[in-house]
Amino acid sequence: MVTWNDLKNECLACNKCELSRTAKNVVIGRGNENASLMFVGEGPGKEEDEQGLPFVGKAGQLLDHLLNAIPFQPDEYYITNIVKCRPEGNRDPSDEEAQNCLPHLRNQFRLMRPKIIVCLGRISAKYLIHPDFKITQNRGKWFDKGGTKMMAVYHPAYLLRNEKEKVTQWNDFMEIRKALNEYIK
Ligand code: URA
């Protein structure tokens, strides 16, 4: 069984794909490593690559704003991504890049044993819920994977371009809040 230290060292030493050669920083995760709730995005953007932390750019600020408003306390969640190194130009990670990186995420699942996993956007849902995941049809629905509750919501960057969907995102996050309350009451 790996420890968080092993996992971090494995991520830092990883050179299984080309992304590791151009990334400034390996972005492993932020938040409480013992939380019951895990958010999984797609991959680091420019700001995340600079800072070595996930969701710290514009989309991340919107995500934090929503989390604070619901509210979720900062120690109630952990945030990570499908790929830990930045795909240049903010393109989607390729299948090969995602498959090479998924073992790191699986180790994060093993260490954290989250009760609830929330996929931020279609790419994350594609790898964690279903390969043909349709975000507009299936966001906001609960899926059960081996006793873990999983839901996909819109990617925060999508909301920056589609303000009217913020209401939908609010409602989905309220459902996540309710589900988390079931585990902590
Ligand atoms: N978008 C993502 O999917 N992840 C990040 O960490 C930042 C932006």
Coordinates of N, CA and C and ligand atoms in Angstrom, one line a residue:
M1 N 0.8 -1.2 0.0 CA 0.0 0.0 0.0 C 0.9 1.3 0.0
V2 N 0.6 2.2 -0.9 CA 1.4 3.4 -1.0 C 1.0 4.4 0.1
T3 N 1.8 5.2 0.5 CA 1.5 6.3 1.4 C 1.4 7.6 0.6
W4 N 0.8 8.7 1.2 CA 0.7 9.9 0.5 C 2.1 10.4 0.0
N5 N 3.1 10.1 0.9 CA 4.5 10.5 0.5 C 5.0 9.8 -0.8
D6 N 4.7 8.4 -0.8 CA 5.1 7.6 -2.0 C 4.4 8.2 -3.2
L7 N 3.1 8.4 -3.0 CA 2.3 8.9 -4.1 C 2.8 10.2 -4.7
K8 N 3.2 11.1 -3.8 CA 3.7 12.4 -4.2 C 5.0 12.2 -5.0
N9 N 5.9 11.4 -4.4 CA 7.2 11.1 -5.0 C 7.0 10.5 -6.4
E10 N 6.0 9.5 -6.5 CA 5.8 8.9 -7.8 C 5.3 9.9 -8.8
C11 N 4.4 10.8 -8.4 CA 3.9 11.8 -9.3 C 5.1 12.7 -9.8
L12 N 5.9 13.1 -8.8 CA 7.0 14.0 -9.2 C 8.0 13.4 -10.1
A13 N 8.2 12.1 -9.9 CA 9.2 11.4 -10.7 C 8.7 10.9 -12.0
C14 N 7.4 10.9 -12.2 CA 6.7 10.3 -13.4 C 7.2 10.9 -14.7
N15 N 7.5 10.0 -15.6 CA 7.8 10.5 -17.0 C 7.2 9.6 -18.0
K16 N 6.0 9.1 -17.7 CA 5.3 8.2 -18.6 C 4.8 8.8 -19.8
C17 N 4.6 10.1 -19.8 CA 4.2 10.8 -21.0 C 4.9 12.1 -21.2
E18 N 4.6 12.7 -22.4 CA 5.3 13.9 -22.9 C 5.0 15.1 -22.0
L19 N 3.8 15.1 -21.4 CA 3.4 16.2 -20.6 C 4.4 16.5 -19.5
S20 N 5.0 15.5 -19.0 CA 6.0 15.7 -17.9 C 7.2 16.5 -18.3
R21 N 7.5 16.5 -19.7 CA 8.7 17.2 -20.1 C 8.4 18.7 -20.2
T22 N 7.2 19.1 -20.4 CA 6.9 20.6 -20.6 C 6.3 21.2 -19.4
A23 N 5.8 20.4 -18.4 CA 5.2 21.0 -17.2 C 6.2 21.7 -16.4
K24 N 5.8 22.8 -15.8 CA 6.7 23.5 -14.9 C 6.6 22.9 -13.5
N25 N 5.4 22.5 -13.1 CA 5.1 21.8 -11.9 C 4.1 20.7 -12.1
V26 N 4.3 19.6 -11.2 CA 3.3 18.5 -11.2 C 2.3 18.9 -10.2
V27 N 1.0 18.9 -10.7 CA -0.1 19.4 -9.8 C -0.8 18.2 -9.2
I28 N -0.6 17.9 -8.0 CA -1.1 16.7 -7.4 C -2.5 16.9 -6.8
G29 N -2.6 17.9 -6.0 CA -4.0 18.1 -5.4 C -3.9 19.2 -4.3
R30 N -5.0 19.6 -3.8 CA -5.1 20.5 -2.7 C -6.3 20.2 -1.9
G31 N -6.3 20.5 -0.6 CA -7.4 20.3 0.3 C -7.0 19.2 1.3
N32 N -8.1 18.7 1.9 CA -7.9 17.8 3.0 C -7.8 16.3 2.5
E33 N -6.6 15.7 2.7 CA -6.4 14.4 2.2 C -7.2 13.3 2.9
N34 N -7.9 13.7 4.0 CA -8.7 12.7 4.7 C -10.2 13.1 4.5
A35 N -10.5 13.9 3.6 CA -11.9 14.4 3.4 C -12.8 13.2 2.8
S36 N -14.1 13.3 2.9 CA -15.0 12.4 2.4 C -15.4 12.7 0.9
L37 N -15.1 13.9 0.5 CA -15.5 14.5 -0.8 C -14.3 14.8 -1.6
M38 N -14.3 14.2 -2.8 CA -13.2 14.5 -3.8 C -13.7 15.1 -5.1
F39 N -13.1 16.2 -5.5 CA -13.5 16.8 -6.8 C -12.3 16.5 -7.8
V40 N -12.7 16.0 -9.0 CA -11.7 15.7 -10.0 C -12.0 16.5 -11.3
G41 N -11.0 17.3 -11.6 CA -11.1 18.1 -12.8 C -10.3 17.4 -13.9
E42 N -10.0 18.2 -14.9 CA -9.4 17.6 -16.2 C -7.9 17.5 -16.1
G43 N -7.3 18.7 -16.0 CA -5.9 18.8 -16.0 C -5.5 20.3 -15.7
P44 N -4.3 20.5 -15.2 CA -3.9 21.9 -14.8 C -3.8 22.8 -16.0
G45 N -4.2 24.0 -15.8 CA -4.1 25.1 -16.8 C -2.8 25.9 -16.5
K46 N -2.7 27.0 -17.2 CA -1.4 27.8 -17.1 C -1.1 28.2 -15.6
E47 N -2.1 28.8 -15.0 CA -1.9 29.3 -13.6 C -1.6 28.1 -12.6
E48 N -2.3 27.0 -12.8 CA -2.1 25.8 -12.0 C -0.7 25.3 -12.2
D49 N -0.2 25.3 -13.4 CA 1.1 24.8 -13.8 C 2.2 25.7 -13.1
E50 N 1.9 27.0 -13.1 CA 2.8 28.0 -12.5 C 2.9 27.8 -10.9
Q51 N 1.7 27.5 -10.3 CA 1.7 27.5 -8.9 C 1.8 26.1 -8.3
G52 N 1.6 25.1 -9.1 CA 1.6 23.7 -8.6 C 0.4 23.3 -7.8
L53 N -0.7 24.0 -8.0 CA -1.9 23.7 -7.3 C -3.1 23.7 -8.3
P54 N -4.1 22.8 -8.1 CA -5.2 22.7 -9.0 C -6.2 23.8 -8.7
F55 N -6.9 24.2 -9.8 CA -8.0 25.2 -9.7 C -7.6 26.4 -8.9
V56 N -6.6 27.1 -9.4 CA -6.2 28.4 -8.8 C -6.3 29.5 -9.8
G57 N -6.7 29.2 -11.0 CA -6.9 30.3 -12.0 C -8.3 30.8 -12.0
K58 N -8.8 31.4 -13.1 CA -10.2 32.0 -13.1 C -11.2 31.0 -12.8
A59 N -11.2 29.8 -13.4 CA -12.2 28.7 -13.2 C -12.1 28.3 -11.7
G60 N -10.9 28.2 -11.2 CA -10.8 27.8 -9.8 C -11.4 28.8 -8.8
Q61 N -11.2 30.1 -9.2 CA -11.8 31.1 -8.3 C -13.3 31.0 -8.3
L62 N -13.9 30.7 -9.4 CA -15.3 30.5 -9.5 C -15.7 29.3 -8.7
L63 N -15.0 28.3 -8.8 CA -15.2 27.0 -8.0 C -15.2 27.4 -6.5
D64 N -14.1 28.0 -6.1 CA -14.0 28.4 -4.6 C -15.1 29.3 -4.1
H65 N -15.5 30.2 -5.0 CA -16.6 31.1 -4.7 C -17.9 30.3 -4.4
L66 N -18.2 29.3 -5.3 CA -19.4 28.5 -5.1 C -19.3 27.6 -3.9
L67 N -18.1 27.0 -3.7 CA -17.9 26.1 -2.5 C -18.1 26.9 -1.2
N68 N -17.6 28.1 -1.2 CA -17.7 29.0 0.0 C -19.2 29.4 0.3
A69 N -19.9 29.6 -0.9 CA -21.3 30.1 -0.8 C -22.3 29.0 -0.3
I70 N -22.0 27.8 -0.7 CA -23.0 26.7 -0.4 C -23.4 26.6 1.1
P71 N -22.5 26.4 2.1 CA -21.1 26.4 2.1 C -20.5 25.0 2.3
F72 N -19.3 24.8 1.7 CA -18.5 23.7 2.1 C -17.3 24.3 2.8
Q73 N -16.9 23.7 4.0 CA -15.7 24.2 4.7 C -14.4 23.7 3.9
P74 N -13.3 24.4 3.9 CA -12.1 24.0 3.2 C -11.6 22.6 3.6
D75 N -11.9 22.2 4.8 CA -11.4 20.9 5.3 C -12.4 19.7 4.9
E76 N -13.4 20.1 4.2 CA -14.4 19.1 3.8 C -14.2 18.4 2.4
Y77 N -13.2 18.9 1.7 CA -13.0 18.4 0.4 C -11.5 18.4 0.0
Y78 N -11.2 17.6 -1.1 CA -9.9 17.6 -1.7 C -10.1 17.7 -3.2
I79 N -9.2 18.4 -3.9 CA -9.4 18.7 -5.3 C -8.2 18.2 -6.1
T80 N -8.4 17.4 -7.1 CA -7.3 17.0 -8.0 C -7.8 16.9 -9.4
N81 N -7.0 16.3 -10.3 CA -7.3 16.3 -11.7 C -7.0 14.9 -12.3
I82 N -7.6 14.6 -13.5 CA -7.3 13.4 -14.2 C -5.8 13.3 -14.6
V83 N -5.3 14.4 -15.2 CA -3.8 14.4 -15.4 C -3.1 15.5 -14.5
K84 N -2.0 15.1 -14.1 CA -1.3 15.9 -13.1 C -0.3 16.9 -13.7
C85 N -0.1 16.8 -15.0 CA 0.8 17.8 -15.7 C 0.0 18.5 -16.8
R86 N 0.3 19.8 -17.1 CA -0.5 20.6 -18.0 C -0.4 20.2 -19.4
P87 N -1.5 19.9 -20.1 CA -1.5 19.8 -21.5 C -1.3 21.2 -22.1
E88 N -0.3 21.4 -22.9 CA 0.0 22.7 -23.4 C -1.1 23.3 -24.2
G89 N -1.3 24.6 -24.0 CA -2.4 25.3 -24.8 C -3.8 25.0 -24.3
N90 N -3.8 24.3 -23.1 CA -5.1 24.0 -22.5 C -6.0 23.0 -23.3
R91 N -5.3 22.2 -24.2 CA -6.1 21.2 -24.9 C -6.5 20.1 -23.9
D92 N -7.5 19.3 -24.4 CA -7.9 18.1 -23.6 C -6.7 17.1 -23.6
P93 N -6.5 16.4 -22.4 CA -5.5 15.4 -22.4 C -5.9 14.3 -23.4
S94 N -4.9 13.7 -24.1 CA -5.1 12.6 -25.0 C -5.5 11.4 -24.1
D95 N -6.1 10.4 -24.8 CA -6.5 9.1 -24.1 C -5.2 8.5 -23.5
E96 N -4.1 8.5 -24.2 CA -2.9 7.9 -23.7 C -2.4 8.6 -22.5
E97 N -2.4 9.9 -22.5 CA -2.0 10.7 -21.4 C -2.8 10.4 -20.2
A98 N -4.1 10.4 -20.4 CA -5.0 10.1 -19.3 C -4.8 8.7 -18.7
Q99 N -4.7 7.7 -19.6 CA -4.5 6.3 -19.1 C -3.2 6.2 -18.4
N100 N -2.1 6.9 -18.8 CA -0.8 6.8 -18.1 C -0.9 7.5 -16.8
C101 N -1.8 8.5 -16.6 CA -1.8 9.2 -15.4 C -2.8 8.6 -14.4
L102 N -3.8 7.9 -14.9 CA -4.9 7.4 -14.0 C -4.4 6.6 -12.8
P103 N -3.3 5.8 -12.9 CA -2.8 5.1 -11.7 C -2.5 6.0 -10.5
H104 N -2.1 7.2 -10.8 CA -1.9 8.2 -9.7 C -3.2 8.5 -9.0
L105 N -4.2 8.7 -9.8 CA -5.5 9.1 -9.3 C -6.1 7.8 -8.5
R106 N -5.9 6.6 -9.0 CA -6.4 5.4 -8.3 C -5.7 5.3 -6.9
N107 N -4.4 5.7 -6.9 CA -3.7 5.7 -5.6 C -4.3 6.7 -4.7
Q108 N -4.7 7.9 -5.2 CA -5.3 8.9 -4.4 C -6.7 8.4 -3.8
F109 N -7.4 7.6 -4.7 CA -8.7 7.0 -4.2 C -8.4 6.1 -3.1
R110 N -7.4 5.2 -3.3 CA -7.1 4.2 -2.2 C -6.7 4.8 -0.9
L111 N -5.9 5.9 -1.0 CA -5.5 6.6 0.3 C -6.6 7.3 0.9
M112 N -7.4 8.0 0.1 CA -8.5 8.8 0.7 C -9.8 8.1 1.0
R113 N -10.1 7.1 0.2 CA -11.4 6.4 0.3 C -12.5 7.4 0.4
P114 N -12.7 8.3 -0.6 CA -13.8 9.3 -0.6 C -15.1 8.6 -0.6
K115 N -16.1 9.1 0.0 CA -17.5 8.6 0.0 C -18.2 9.2 -1.3
I116 N -17.7 10.4 -1.7 CA -18.4 11.0 -2.8 C -17.3 11.6 -3.7
I117 N -17.4 11.3 -5.0 CA -16.5 11.8 -6.0 C -17.3 12.7 -7.0
V118 N -16.9 13.9 -7.2 CA -17.6 14.8 -8.1 C -16.6 15.1 -9.3
C119 N -17.1 14.7 -10.5 CA -16.3 15.0 -11.7 C -16.6 16.4 -12.2
L120 N -15.6 17.2 -12.3 CA -15.8 18.6 -12.8 C -15.6 18.5 -14.3
G121 N -16.7 18.4 -15.0 CA -16.7 18.4 -16.5 C -16.7 17.1 -17.1
R122 N -16.9 17.1 -18.4 CA -17.1 15.9 -19.2 C -15.9 15.0 -19.3
I123 N -14.7 15.6 -19.4 CA -13.5 14.7 -19.5 C -13.3 13.9 -18.3
S124 N -13.5 14.5 -17.2 CA -13.3 13.7 -15.9 C -14.4 12.6 -15.8
A125 N -15.7 13.0 -16.2 CA -16.7 12.0 -16.2 C -16.5 10.9 -17.2
K126 N -15.9 11.2 -18.3 CA -15.6 10.2 -19.3 C -14.7 9.1 -18.7
Y127 N -13.7 9.5 -18.0 CA -12.7 8.5 -17.4 C -13.2 7.9 -16.1
L128 N -14.1 8.5 -15.4 CA -14.4 8.0 -14.1 C -15.8 7.4 -14.0
I129 N -16.8 7.9 -14.9 CA -18.1 7.3 -14.8 C -18.5 6.5 -16.0
H130 N -18.4 7.1 -17.2 CA -18.7 6.3 -18.4 C -18.0 6.9 -19.6
P131 N -17.4 6.1 -20.5 CA -16.6 6.6 -21.7 C -17.5 7.5 -22.6
D132 N -18.8 7.3 -22.6 CA -19.6 8.1 -23.5 C -20.4 9.1 -22.7
F133 N -19.9 9.6 -21.6 CA -20.7 10.4 -20.7 C -21.2 11.7 -21.4
K134 N -22.5 11.9 -21.3 CA -23.1 13.2 -21.9 C -23.4 14.1 -20.8
I135 N -22.6 15.2 -20.7 CA -22.6 16.1 -19.5 C -24.0 16.8 -19.5
T136 N -24.5 17.2 -20.6 CA -25.8 18.0 -20.5 C -27.0 17.1 -20.0
Q137 N -26.9 15.8 -20.5 CA -28.0 14.9 -20.1 C -27.8 14.3 -18.7
N138 N -26.6 14.0 -18.3 CA -26.3 13.2 -17.1 C -25.7 13.9 -15.9
R139 N -25.4 15.2 -16.1 CA -24.8 15.9 -14.9 C -25.9 16.0 -13.9
G140 N -25.5 16.1 -12.6 CA -26.4 16.2 -11.5 C -27.1 14.9 -11.1
K141 N -26.7 13.8 -11.8 CA -27.3 12.5 -11.4 C -26.3 11.7 -10.6
W142 N -26.8 10.9 -9.6 CA -25.9 10.1 -8.8 C -25.6 8.8 -9.5
F143 N -24.4 8.3 -9.5 CA -24.0 7.0 -10.0 C -23.3 6.3 -8.8
D144 N -23.5 5.0 -8.8 CA -22.8 4.3 -7.7 C -21.7 3.4 -8.3
K145 N -20.5 3.6 -7.8 CA -19.4 2.8 -8.2 C -18.7 2.1 -7.0
G146 N -19.1 0.8 -6.8 CA -18.5 0.1 -5.7 C -18.8 0.7 -4.4
G147 N -20.0 1.3 -4.2 CA -20.3 2.0 -2.9 C -19.9 3.4 -2.8
T148 N -19.2 3.9 -3.8 CA -18.9 5.4 -3.8 C -19.9 6.1 -4.7
K149 N -20.4 7.2 -4.1 CA -21.4 8.0 -4.9 C -20.6 8.9 -5.8
M150 N -21.1 8.9 -7.1 CA -20.4 9.8 -8.0 C -21.4 10.7 -8.8
M151 N -21.0 11.9 -9.0 CA -21.8 12.8 -9.8 C -20.9 13.7 -10.7
A152 N -21.3 14.0 -11.9 CA -20.6 14.9 -12.7 C -21.4 16.3 -12.7
V153 N -20.7 17.3 -12.7 CA -21.2 18.7 -12.8 C -20.5 19.4 -13.9
Y154 N -21.0 20.6 -14.3 CA -20.3 21.3 -15.4 C -18.9 21.7 -14.9
H155 N -18.0 21.8 -15.8 CA -16.7 22.3 -15.5 C -16.8 23.8 -15.2
P156 N -16.1 24.3 -14.1 CA -16.3 25.7 -13.8 C -15.9 26.6 -15.0
A157 N -15.0 26.2 -15.8 CA -14.6 27.1 -17.0 C -15.8 27.3 -17.9
Y158 N -16.6 26.2 -18.0 CA -17.8 26.3 -18.9 C -18.8 27.4 -18.3
L159 N -18.8 27.5 -17.0 CA -19.7 28.5 -16.4 C -19.3 29.9 -16.6
L160 N -17.9 30.0 -16.8 CA -17.4 31.4 -17.1 C -18.0 31.9 -18.4
R161 N -18.2 30.9 -19.3 CA -18.8 31.3 -20.7 C -20.3 31.2 -20.7
N162 N -20.9 30.5 -19.8 CA -22.4 30.3 -19.8 C -23.0 30.6 -18.5
E163 N -23.0 31.9 -18.2 CA -23.5 32.4 -16.9 C -24.8 31.8 -16.5
K164 N -25.7 31.6 -17.4 CA -27.1 31.2 -17.0 C -27.1 29.8 -16.4
E165 N -26.1 29.0 -16.7 CA -26.0 27.7 -16.1 C -25.5 27.7 -14.7
K166 N -25.2 28.8 -14.1 CA -24.8 28.9 -12.7 C -25.8 28.4 -11.8
V167 N -27.1 28.6 -12.2 CA -28.2 28.1 -11.3 C -28.2 26.6 -11.2
T168 N -28.0 26.0 -12.4 CA -27.9 24.5 -12.5 C -26.8 24.0 -11.6
Q169 N -25.6 24.7 -11.7 CA -24.5 24.3 -10.9 C -24.8 24.5 -9.4
W170 N -25.4 25.6 -9.0 CA -25.8 25.8 -7.6 C -26.6 24.6 -7.1
N171 N -27.7 24.2 -7.9 CA -28.6 23.2 -7.5 C -27.8 21.8 -7.4
D172 N -26.9 21.6 -8.3 CA -26.1 20.3 -8.2 C -25.2 20.3 -7.0
F173 N -24.6 21.5 -6.7 CA -23.8 21.5 -5.5 C -24.6 21.4 -4.2
M174 N -25.8 21.9 -4.2 CA -26.7 21.7 -3.1 C -27.0 20.2 -2.8
E175 N -27.2 19.5 -3.9 CA -27.4 18.0 -3.8 C -26.1 17.3 -3.2
I176 N -25.0 17.8 -3.6 CA -23.7 17.2 -3.1 C -23.6 17.6 -1.6
R177 N -24.0 18.8 -1.3 CA -24.0 19.2 0.2 C -24.9 18.2 1.0
K178 N -26.1 18.0 0.4 CA -27.0 17.1 1.2 C -26.4 15.7 1.3
A179 N -25.8 15.2 0.3 CA -25.2 13.8 0.3 C -24.1 13.8 1.3
L180 N -23.3 14.8 1.4 CA -22.2 14.9 2.3 C -22.7 14.9 3.8
N181 N -23.8 15.7 4.0 CA -24.4 15.8 5.3 C -24.8 14.4 5.8
E182 N -25.3 13.5 4.9 CA -25.7 12.1 5.3 C -24.5 11.4 5.9
Y183 N -23.3 11.7 5.5 CA -22.1 11.0 6.0 C -21.6 11.6 7.3
I184 N -21.9 12.9 7.6 CA -21.3 13.5 8.7 C -22.3 13.7 9.9
K185 N -23.6 13.3 9.7 CA -24.5 13.6 10.8 C -24.4 12.5 11.9
Ligands
URA1 N1 -9.2 23.1 -15.1 C1 -9.1 21.9 -14.7 O1 -9.7 20.9 -15.1 N2 -8.2 21.7 -13.6 C2 -7.5 22.6 -13.1 O2 -6.8 22.3 -12.1 C3 -7.7 23.9 -13.6 C4 -8.5 24.1 -14.6

